[in-house]
Amino acid sequence: MTTSPAAKLKEAAPDNALQDSIAILDFGSQFSQLIARRIREINVYSELIPYSTSAAELKRLNPKGIILSGGPNSCYEEHAPQLDPEVWKLGIPVLGVCYGMQLMSRDLGGHVQLSEVREYGRALFTIVHHGKLFAGLDPAIESWMSHGDSVTELPEGFQTIGRTADTPVAAMADETRNFYGVQFHPEVVHTRGGKQVIANFVRDICGCSQSWTMAKYIEESIAEIKRRCGDRRVLLALSGGVDSSTLAFLLHQAIGDNLTCMFIDQGFMRKNEPEWLVETFEKNFNIPVHFVKARERFIGKLAGVIDPEEKRKKIGAEFIRVFEEESRRLGPFDFLAQGTLYPDVIESAGTRVDPKTGKTVAVKIKSHHNVGGLPDDLKFELVEPFAKLFKDEVRVLGREIGVPEGIIERHPFPGPGLAIRVLGEVTKERLKTLREADWIIREEIKAHGLYRQVWQVFGVLLPTLSVGVMGDQRTYQNQIVIRAITSEDGMTADWARLPYDLLSVISSRIVNEVPGINRVVYDVTSKPPATIEWE
């Protein structure tokens, strides 16, 4: 029987009968996950579930409040995603954001139509009535808008509580039923006071207790791991990243020597990282690591491969083969531990809306690298303690249980590693070139005290050559791109405004110290429209 998206998400959620929570119905906004993060930041648990979730299912989940996310559709279109009308009868506070506000207005008897003036980006929002939702906010705030439709007629029982110069009804409320709508996006950092709006709704209107704490989560996770695993053996594929490394520490605290960590060196790590990883775990923390040397196998599989998705698939397939061989040799094991995060669970649930048809469709930007596709006779049970957490929450957890700062502060690194930062064909020579250039970039960022101020910084080796002059001679050599971005969680990102003097030092060092490079460029593209990685 196929598991529904809501059920998949429920598997990663705590028992809501024991904990206050907010349900976020996802209508396809690129910011939906940010709403969940903002709620977590005030120590309240939140779930992001499909807009098609029925009122009966919501009643079973027992949230203290509901938030309707934004989305790319117009609510009056033929295929626009709809809300189960029974939701309005649950007696639960509801906050509609952007599309969610428009849907609320239309469903409850108001009117929505295409605006004469569309609002995208920053807009000055004036509060007409503070009430509970806007308590503590200034009379006017800078807000972030992204809409072409507007509410032109309020439903019965509602009043206008905010406006902008171009949108007379930019926020509305029926305070008797605790129904609220805001046309702006309070979840994004561009909305000043947006976190306060969300806190007011969650804490004061919904009455949620702020009981979602990392200390409690760790205590419950260790108890659950002990209960499930007992004296049986657990295998963890260690990548050296924040997620798998923190998971190794958590599992080791819970089950000790019943944990086996396997690190597969596929040759795509950054300079000196495989050696540093093993030394850190084994010598400093007495966590044994089974080190698998497999560089030749992986590089051989990528001969002639240029397409990034094909790279990911070939690396993933070879990883599974190596993993299978080694796990059979070291086993048997009863459990496979993975650092699956909450965004992975959300994406696997397939809850995105096609703006043309209004249908829920599966959207894949790139392949994930968690272990999957293992042979049926390797009958592991999965252990995924982080399936409720966002990336930054894993860092908080790591600090709580004593994971070294060198691991906690490590920038996110893709599963396929440098193989997808070497654009075009991956060879030993091109990997070495990128590895040396990337080392210089990160070394200088750290030396200038900026490593913790950026979310990620790395080098990309382009598949093109450019003309240069070195020693009065013409050169035709490779180019390195510096990619540095700022972000709170990787869902959206902006390019980092690194000092020109620093960029100059990095460029000079790369050109002078890395053979075959004669040009260094800087990526000044945000996400969206670009992704953080180039492949």
XYZ file of C-alpha atoms in Angstrom:
535
model
C 0.000 0.000 0.000
C 1.369 3.423 -0.937
C 2.121 5.684 2.006
C 0.538 9.128 1.730
C 2.737 12.240 1.933
C 1.063 13.248 5.181
C 1.738 9.805 6.623
C 5.407 9.989 5.591
C 5.718 13.275 7.413
C 3.871 11.916 10.421
C 6.482 9.152 10.721
C 9.108 11.859 11.277
C 7.015 13.765 13.787
C 6.639 13.366 17.537
C 3.405 12.363 19.202
C 1.419 15.586 19.026
C -0.778 14.440 21.877
C 2.240 15.082 24.072
C 3.500 18.243 22.392
C 1.941 21.415 21.009
C 2.484 21.854 17.288
C 1.585 23.942 14.255
C 0.562 22.361 10.927
C 1.709 24.209 7.799
C -0.247 23.345 4.662
C 2.091 23.692 1.709
C 0.607 25.301 -1.413
C 3.930 25.331 -3.259
C 5.743 28.432 -2.005
C 9.525 28.453 -2.190
C 9.409 29.812 1.379
C 7.204 27.105 2.942
C 10.077 25.452 4.797
C 11.086 28.839 6.196
C 7.736 29.074 7.974
C 8.505 25.783 9.703
C 11.962 27.039 10.671
C 10.626 30.277 12.145
C 8.226 28.326 14.346
C 10.992 25.979 15.509
C 13.063 29.033 16.458
C 10.535 29.914 19.152
C 10.699 26.335 20.526
C 7.416 25.111 19.051
C 7.247 22.015 16.868
C 5.949 22.455 13.310
C 5.067 20.120 10.464
C 4.929 20.947 6.752
C 2.277 18.821 5.081
C 0.482 18.810 1.688
C -2.331 21.289 1.093
C -4.558 18.322 0.202
C -4.441 16.955 3.755
C -8.021 16.380 4.878
C -9.673 17.975 7.870
C -10.019 14.504 9.393
C -6.264 13.922 9.101
C -5.540 17.348 10.576
C -7.814 16.543 13.488
C -5.829 13.353 14.066
C -2.542 15.284 13.988
C -4.057 17.606 16.613
C -2.204 20.879 15.858
C -2.841 23.957 17.973
C -2.906 26.097 14.831
C -2.773 25.963 11.031
C -0.777 28.108 8.615
C -1.619 28.196 4.906
C 1.546 28.882 2.897
C 1.963 30.986 -0.193
C 1.984 29.476 -3.660
C 2.389 30.220 -7.374
C -1.300 29.882 -8.357
C -4.272 32.217 -8.539
C -7.021 30.911 -6.272
C -9.740 31.544 -8.887
C -7.996 29.488 -11.602
C -9.605 26.240 -12.740
C -6.802 24.016 -11.417
C -5.870 26.058 -8.379
C -5.042 23.926 -5.299
C -7.918 23.876 -2.851
C -8.334 23.441 0.885
C -10.727 20.900 2.381
C -13.645 23.221 3.333
C -14.134 21.253 6.550
C -10.861 22.767 7.816
C -12.673 26.035 8.458
C -14.990 24.188 10.863
C -12.260 22.655 13.055
C -12.267 25.566 15.500
C -8.488 25.925 15.160
C -6.754 29.307 14.567
C -5.659 29.761 10.941
C -3.098 32.133 9.443
C -3.094 32.518 5.656
C 0.105 33.793 4.032
C -0.060 35.338 0.534
C -1.936 32.672 -1.496
C -3.187 31.318 1.827
C -4.805 34.670 2.615
C -6.411 34.859 -0.824
C -7.769 31.328 -0.484
C -9.150 32.161 2.958
C -10.908 35.218 1.587
C -12.428 33.406 -1.379
C -13.509 30.308 0.612
C -15.223 32.384 3.298
C -17.170 34.635 0.933
C -14.757 37.425 0.027
C -13.466 38.339 -3.437
C -10.012 38.078 -5.020
C -8.926 39.405 -8.380
C -5.882 40.319 -10.445
C -4.330 43.535 -9.161
C -3.816 46.566 -11.351
C -0.410 47.002 -9.721
C 1.515 43.880 -8.762
C 3.825 43.924 -5.750
C 7.137 42.097 -5.832
C 9.899 42.792 -3.354
C 9.995 45.301 -0.520
C 6.909 47.342 0.333
C 6.043 49.596 3.276
C 3.278 47.896 5.257
C 1.107 50.108 7.482
C -0.737 48.537 10.413
C -4.359 49.677 10.644
C -5.221 47.565 13.701
C -2.567 45.903 15.845
C -4.685 43.377 17.732
C -3.026 40.105 18.764
C -1.314 39.425 15.427
C 0.653 42.657 15.215
C 1.175 43.264 18.931
C 4.569 44.785 19.637
C 5.221 45.901 16.049
C 5.895 49.440 14.857
C 2.994 51.209 13.078
C 4.785 50.752 9.735
C 7.234 47.999 8.766
C 9.178 46.998 5.695
C 7.574 43.854 4.267
C 8.350 41.404 1.470
C 5.624 41.031 -1.153
C 5.262 38.564 -4.010
C 1.755 38.686 -5.458
C -0.232 39.604 -8.546
C -3.682 39.029 -7.002
C -5.297 40.923 -4.143
C -8.286 40.676 -1.846
C -10.810 43.261 -3.052
C -13.760 42.352 -0.836
C -13.527 41.002 2.713
C -15.495 37.982 3.911
C -18.208 38.578 6.491
C -16.766 39.055 9.981
C -13.332 40.228 8.763
C -11.725 43.647 9.036
C -8.703 45.167 7.334
C -5.743 45.269 9.738
C -2.974 46.375 7.355
C -2.354 47.966 3.966
C 0.344 49.145 1.570
C 0.301 51.960 -0.960
C -0.795 49.553 -3.722
C -2.757 46.967 -1.713
C -5.673 48.325 0.373
C -6.202 44.924 2.044
C -2.680 43.681 2.827
C -3.784 41.956 6.049
C -7.149 40.922 7.438
C -8.576 39.331 10.567
C -11.667 37.743 12.032
C -10.589 37.866 15.670
C -13.740 36.083 16.846
C -12.821 32.895 14.935
C -9.051 33.545 15.107
C -8.714 33.635 11.308
C -5.920 35.887 10.038
C -4.407 36.647 6.634
C -1.303 38.552 5.566
C -0.424 39.316 1.970
C 3.289 39.671 2.765
C 5.723 36.907 3.736
C 6.531 37.169 7.464
C 8.867 34.160 7.252
C 11.578 35.842 5.140
C 14.315 37.971 6.674
C 13.357 40.913 4.432
C 10.161 41.459 6.451
C 11.095 43.480 9.500
C 9.201 42.130 12.475
C 8.097 39.039 10.555
C 9.361 36.683 13.256
C 7.272 38.609 15.779
C 4.152 38.162 13.632
C 4.691 34.395 13.543
C 5.452 34.301 17.277
C 2.301 36.274 18.044
C 0.200 33.807 16.089
C 1.850 30.651 17.421
C 2.320 31.651 21.043
C -0.418 34.144 21.809
C -3.239 33.269 19.410
C -2.755 29.479 19.261
C -1.535 29.229 22.848
C 1.381 26.889 22.090
C 3.731 26.043 24.919
C 7.381 26.515 23.946
C 8.484 22.963 24.717
C 10.446 22.078 21.567
C 13.970 22.139 23.067
C 17.107 20.427 21.844
C 17.979 19.047 25.282
C 14.617 17.303 25.442
C 14.987 16.112 21.846
C 18.410 14.578 22.575
C 17.117 12.824 25.681
C 14.163 11.365 23.773
C 16.313 10.391 20.766
C 18.879 8.487 22.848
C 16.099 6.693 24.715
C 14.414 5.751 21.439
C 17.691 4.510 19.888
C 18.370 2.354 22.933
C 14.825 1.004 22.869
C 14.899 0.133 19.167
C 18.464 -1.099 18.801
C 19.157 -2.691 22.162
C 22.290 -4.858 21.860
C 22.001 -5.222 18.081
C 24.551 -3.779 15.642
C 24.169 -0.496 13.741
C 26.078 0.535 10.609
C 26.620 4.187 9.736
C 27.997 5.420 6.423
C 30.186 8.293 7.626
C 30.792 11.094 5.126
C 32.608 13.541 7.378
C 29.850 16.132 7.041
C 27.976 17.760 9.902
C 24.978 15.423 9.703
C 26.664 12.020 9.612
C 29.414 13.079 12.043
C 26.933 14.402 14.601
C 24.866 11.258 14.152
C 27.956 9.151 14.881
C 28.454 10.982 18.194
C 24.784 10.614 19.137
C 24.696 6.899 18.290
C 27.961 6.252 20.111
C 26.521 7.831 23.247
C 23.430 5.645 22.914
C 24.852 2.236 21.927
C 28.655 2.478 22.262
C 30.573 -0.314 20.518
C 27.468 -1.641 18.810
C 28.014 1.184 16.313
C 30.258 0.627 13.277
C 31.211 3.688 11.222
C 32.253 3.116 7.624
C 34.024 5.846 5.665
C 34.358 5.247 1.920
C 37.112 7.377 0.403
C 35.871 7.865 -3.153
C 38.530 10.451 -3.964
C 36.240 13.460 -4.092
C 36.899 14.925 -0.649
C 38.712 18.210 -0.054
C 42.414 18.408 0.695
C 43.526 16.390 3.763
C 39.940 15.734 4.900
C 39.887 11.891 4.870
C 42.970 11.718 7.088
C 41.691 14.434 9.421
C 38.338 12.677 9.757
C 39.770 9.323 10.830
C 42.214 10.910 13.263
C 39.489 13.036 14.853
C 37.139 10.128 15.432
C 39.579 7.408 16.383
C 42.335 9.202 18.273
C 40.405 12.041 19.862
C 37.047 10.419 20.623
C 37.656 6.656 20.508
C 35.018 6.082 17.831
C 36.446 3.428 15.446
C 36.129 4.120 11.715
C 36.380 1.428 9.060
C 38.307 3.223 6.288
C 37.633 1.978 2.738
C 40.079 3.078 0.029
C 38.121 3.153 -3.218
C 39.448 6.143 -5.190
C 40.415 4.195 -8.303
C 37.012 2.528 -8.511
C 35.102 5.799 -8.409
C 37.286 7.824 -10.753
C 37.112 4.994 -13.273
C 33.317 5.139 -13.318
C 33.344 8.825 -14.280
C 35.555 8.502 -17.369
C 33.942 10.520 -20.147
C 30.940 11.537 -18.002
C 29.932 15.201 -18.304
C 26.243 15.398 -17.335
C 25.933 16.308 -13.613
C 22.951 14.075 -12.924
C 24.742 11.125 -14.548
C 27.741 11.857 -12.313
C 25.542 11.714 -9.235
C 23.897 8.479 -10.334
C 27.173 6.739 -11.154
C 28.756 7.844 -7.881
C 25.655 6.761 -5.990
C 25.529 3.375 -7.715
C 29.212 2.697 -7.064
C 28.827 3.809 -3.472
C 26.076 1.230 -3.021
C 28.259 -1.506 -4.532
C 31.193 -0.699 -2.256
C 28.903 -0.287 0.716
C 27.275 -3.656 0.007
C 30.629 -5.462 -0.239
C 32.002 -3.967 2.951
C 28.820 -4.339 4.984
C 28.646 -8.046 4.097
C 32.263 -8.457 5.121
C 31.875 -6.577 8.413
C 28.350 -7.713 9.209
C 25.821 -8.840 9.859
C 24.096 -5.615 10.878
C 20.513 -5.105 11.959
C 20.244 -1.343 11.439
C 21.452 1.243 8.954
C 21.771 4.757 10.360
C 21.329 7.767 8.061
C 21.552 11.511 8.604
C 18.301 12.173 6.753
C 17.043 15.691 7.501
C 13.511 17.063 7.625
C 13.800 18.822 4.218
C 14.682 15.419 2.697
C 11.516 13.959 4.217
C 9.450 16.850 2.864
C 10.883 16.503 -0.636
C 10.393 12.740 -0.672
C 6.736 13.336 0.120
C 6.373 15.064 -3.243
C 4.314 18.098 -2.219
C 4.835 20.653 -4.941
C 2.162 22.300 -7.042
C 2.299 22.754 -10.812
C 1.227 26.392 -11.368
C -0.353 25.507 -14.722
C -2.454 22.524 -13.674
C -2.691 22.973 -9.917
C -1.728 19.329 -9.471
C 0.759 18.005 -6.957
C 3.847 16.835 -8.809
C 7.202 15.339 -7.903
C 9.977 17.857 -8.402
C 13.637 16.834 -8.427
C 16.333 19.475 -8.607
C 19.134 16.961 -8.028
C 19.580 13.473 -6.631
C 20.066 13.050 -2.899
C 22.974 10.976 -1.685
C 21.582 9.090 1.281
C 22.102 5.364 0.975
C 19.315 3.891 -1.124
C 18.780 1.069 -3.594
C 20.511 -1.549 -1.443
C 19.951 -5.231 -2.314
C 16.864 -6.810 -0.782
C 18.901 -9.393 1.108
C 20.618 -6.618 3.072
C 17.629 -6.290 5.341
C 18.475 -3.204 7.360
C 16.029 -1.327 9.514
C 16.589 2.406 9.132
C 17.592 4.599 12.061
C 17.089 8.283 11.188
C 17.125 10.392 14.374
C 17.481 13.669 12.446
C 14.411 13.192 10.244
C 12.648 15.867 12.332
C 15.477 18.416 12.143
C 16.735 21.163 9.867
C 20.465 21.556 9.192
C 20.998 24.341 11.706
C 19.156 22.334 14.363
C 21.619 19.475 13.830
C 24.416 21.940 14.592
C 22.691 22.939 17.828
C 22.326 19.271 18.741
C 25.984 18.629 17.927
C 27.167 21.347 20.285
C 24.931 19.977 23.032
C 26.552 16.515 22.836
C 30.162 17.700 22.440
C 30.866 17.398 18.721
C 34.062 19.397 17.938
C 33.596 22.879 16.495
C 35.753 21.850 13.530
C 32.939 19.522 12.516
C 30.001 21.645 13.660
C 31.170 24.711 11.738
C 32.120 22.719 8.653
C 30.355 24.164 5.630
C 27.803 21.942 3.879
C 29.492 19.627 1.387
C 27.649 17.664 -1.323
C 27.620 13.872 -1.240
C 29.368 13.564 -4.639
C 31.980 16.007 -3.331
C 34.364 17.732 -5.711
C 33.080 15.606 -8.593
C 30.210 18.062 -9.067
C 32.454 21.082 -8.589
C 34.671 19.928 -11.410
C 32.379 20.899 -14.276
C 32.744 18.620 -17.267
C 34.786 15.427 -17.146
C 36.330 14.468 -13.808
C 39.984 13.403 -13.952
C 42.688 13.011 -11.322
C 44.492 16.057 -12.705
C 41.385 18.275 -12.683
C 40.506 17.114 -9.168
C 43.987 17.994 -7.979
C 43.727 21.455 -9.563
C 40.409 22.180 -7.886
C 41.531 20.691 -4.568
C 44.510 23.054 -4.372
C 42.513 26.121 -5.433
C 39.692 25.290 -3.008
C 42.227 24.923 -0.185
C 43.548 28.436 -0.835
C 40.033 29.910 -0.921
C 39.049 28.397 2.413
C 42.434 29.085 4.001
C 42.192 32.800 3.222
C 38.545 33.027 4.308
C 39.515 31.518 7.670
C 42.604 33.723 7.971
C 40.431 36.800 7.498
C 37.955 35.613 10.169
C 35.040 35.232 7.766
C 34.518 31.466 7.703
C 31.641 31.525 10.203
C 30.024 34.529 8.546
C 29.323 32.698 5.284
C 27.148 29.623 4.825
C 29.385 28.115 2.161
C 32.516 29.085 0.271
C 34.224 26.931 -2.301
C 35.841 26.783 -5.697
C 34.424 25.513 -8.981
C 36.612 24.402 -11.896
C 35.065 25.399 -15.222
C 35.226 23.184 -18.323
C 36.417 26.082 -20.493
C 39.826 27.652 -21.083
C 40.702 31.320 -21.392
C 43.599 33.345 -22.759
C 46.061 34.930 -20.362
C 49.631 36.217 -20.132
C 52.238 34.845 -17.737
C 55.925 35.730 -17.911
C 55.334 37.631 -21.151
C 53.974 34.462 -22.719
C 50.470 33.722 -23.923
C 48.591 31.090 -21.882
C 45.404 29.185 -22.569
C 44.406 27.703 -19.237
C 41.676 26.878 -16.745
C 39.357 29.160 -14.784
C 38.286 28.932 -11.152
C 35.003 30.357 -9.873
C 34.766 31.466 -6.244
C 31.296 30.757 -4.845
C 30.555 32.329 -1.445
C 27.013 32.644 -0.139
C 25.178 33.724 2.990
C 22.105 31.862 4.182
C 20.235 30.788 7.297
C 19.390 27.272 6.172
C 20.357 26.833 2.514
C 16.774 27.115 1.259
C 17.417 30.611 -0.044
C 20.814 32.275 -0.308
C 22.506 35.492 -1.292
C 26.024 35.930 -2.603
C 28.456 37.068 0.076
C 29.913 40.570 -0.238
C 33.515 39.523 0.397
C 36.051 42.383 0.664
C 37.766 43.224 -2.615
C 41.171 43.041 -0.934
C 40.445 39.481 0.164
C 39.285 38.468 -3.311
C 42.457 40.001 -4.696
C 44.624 37.932 -2.344
C 42.756 34.730 -3.197
C 42.988 35.385 -6.920
C 46.684 36.173 -6.772
C 47.497 33.075 -4.733
C 45.509 30.721 -6.966
C 47.047 32.016 -10.181
C 50.552 31.906 -8.727
C 50.346 28.678 -6.718
C 48.046 26.388 -8.721
C 49.474 25.210 -12.061
C 47.120 25.521 -15.006
C 44.963 28.394 -13.676
C 45.170 31.827 -15.269
C 41.798 33.349 -14.350
C 39.664 33.630 -11.191
C 36.063 34.896 -11.264
C 33.446 35.560 -8.550
C 29.843 34.299 -8.660
C 27.366 37.078 -7.748
C 24.118 35.122 -8.212
C 21.573 34.491 -5.467
C 19.388 31.422 -4.863
C 16.957 31.599 -6.534
C 17.417 31.928 -9.480
C 20.664 29.938 -9.207
C 21.340 26.957 -6.968
C 24.188 27.041 -4.455
C 26.115 24.313 -6.271
C 26.881 24.684 -9.959
C 25.938 21.092 -10.692
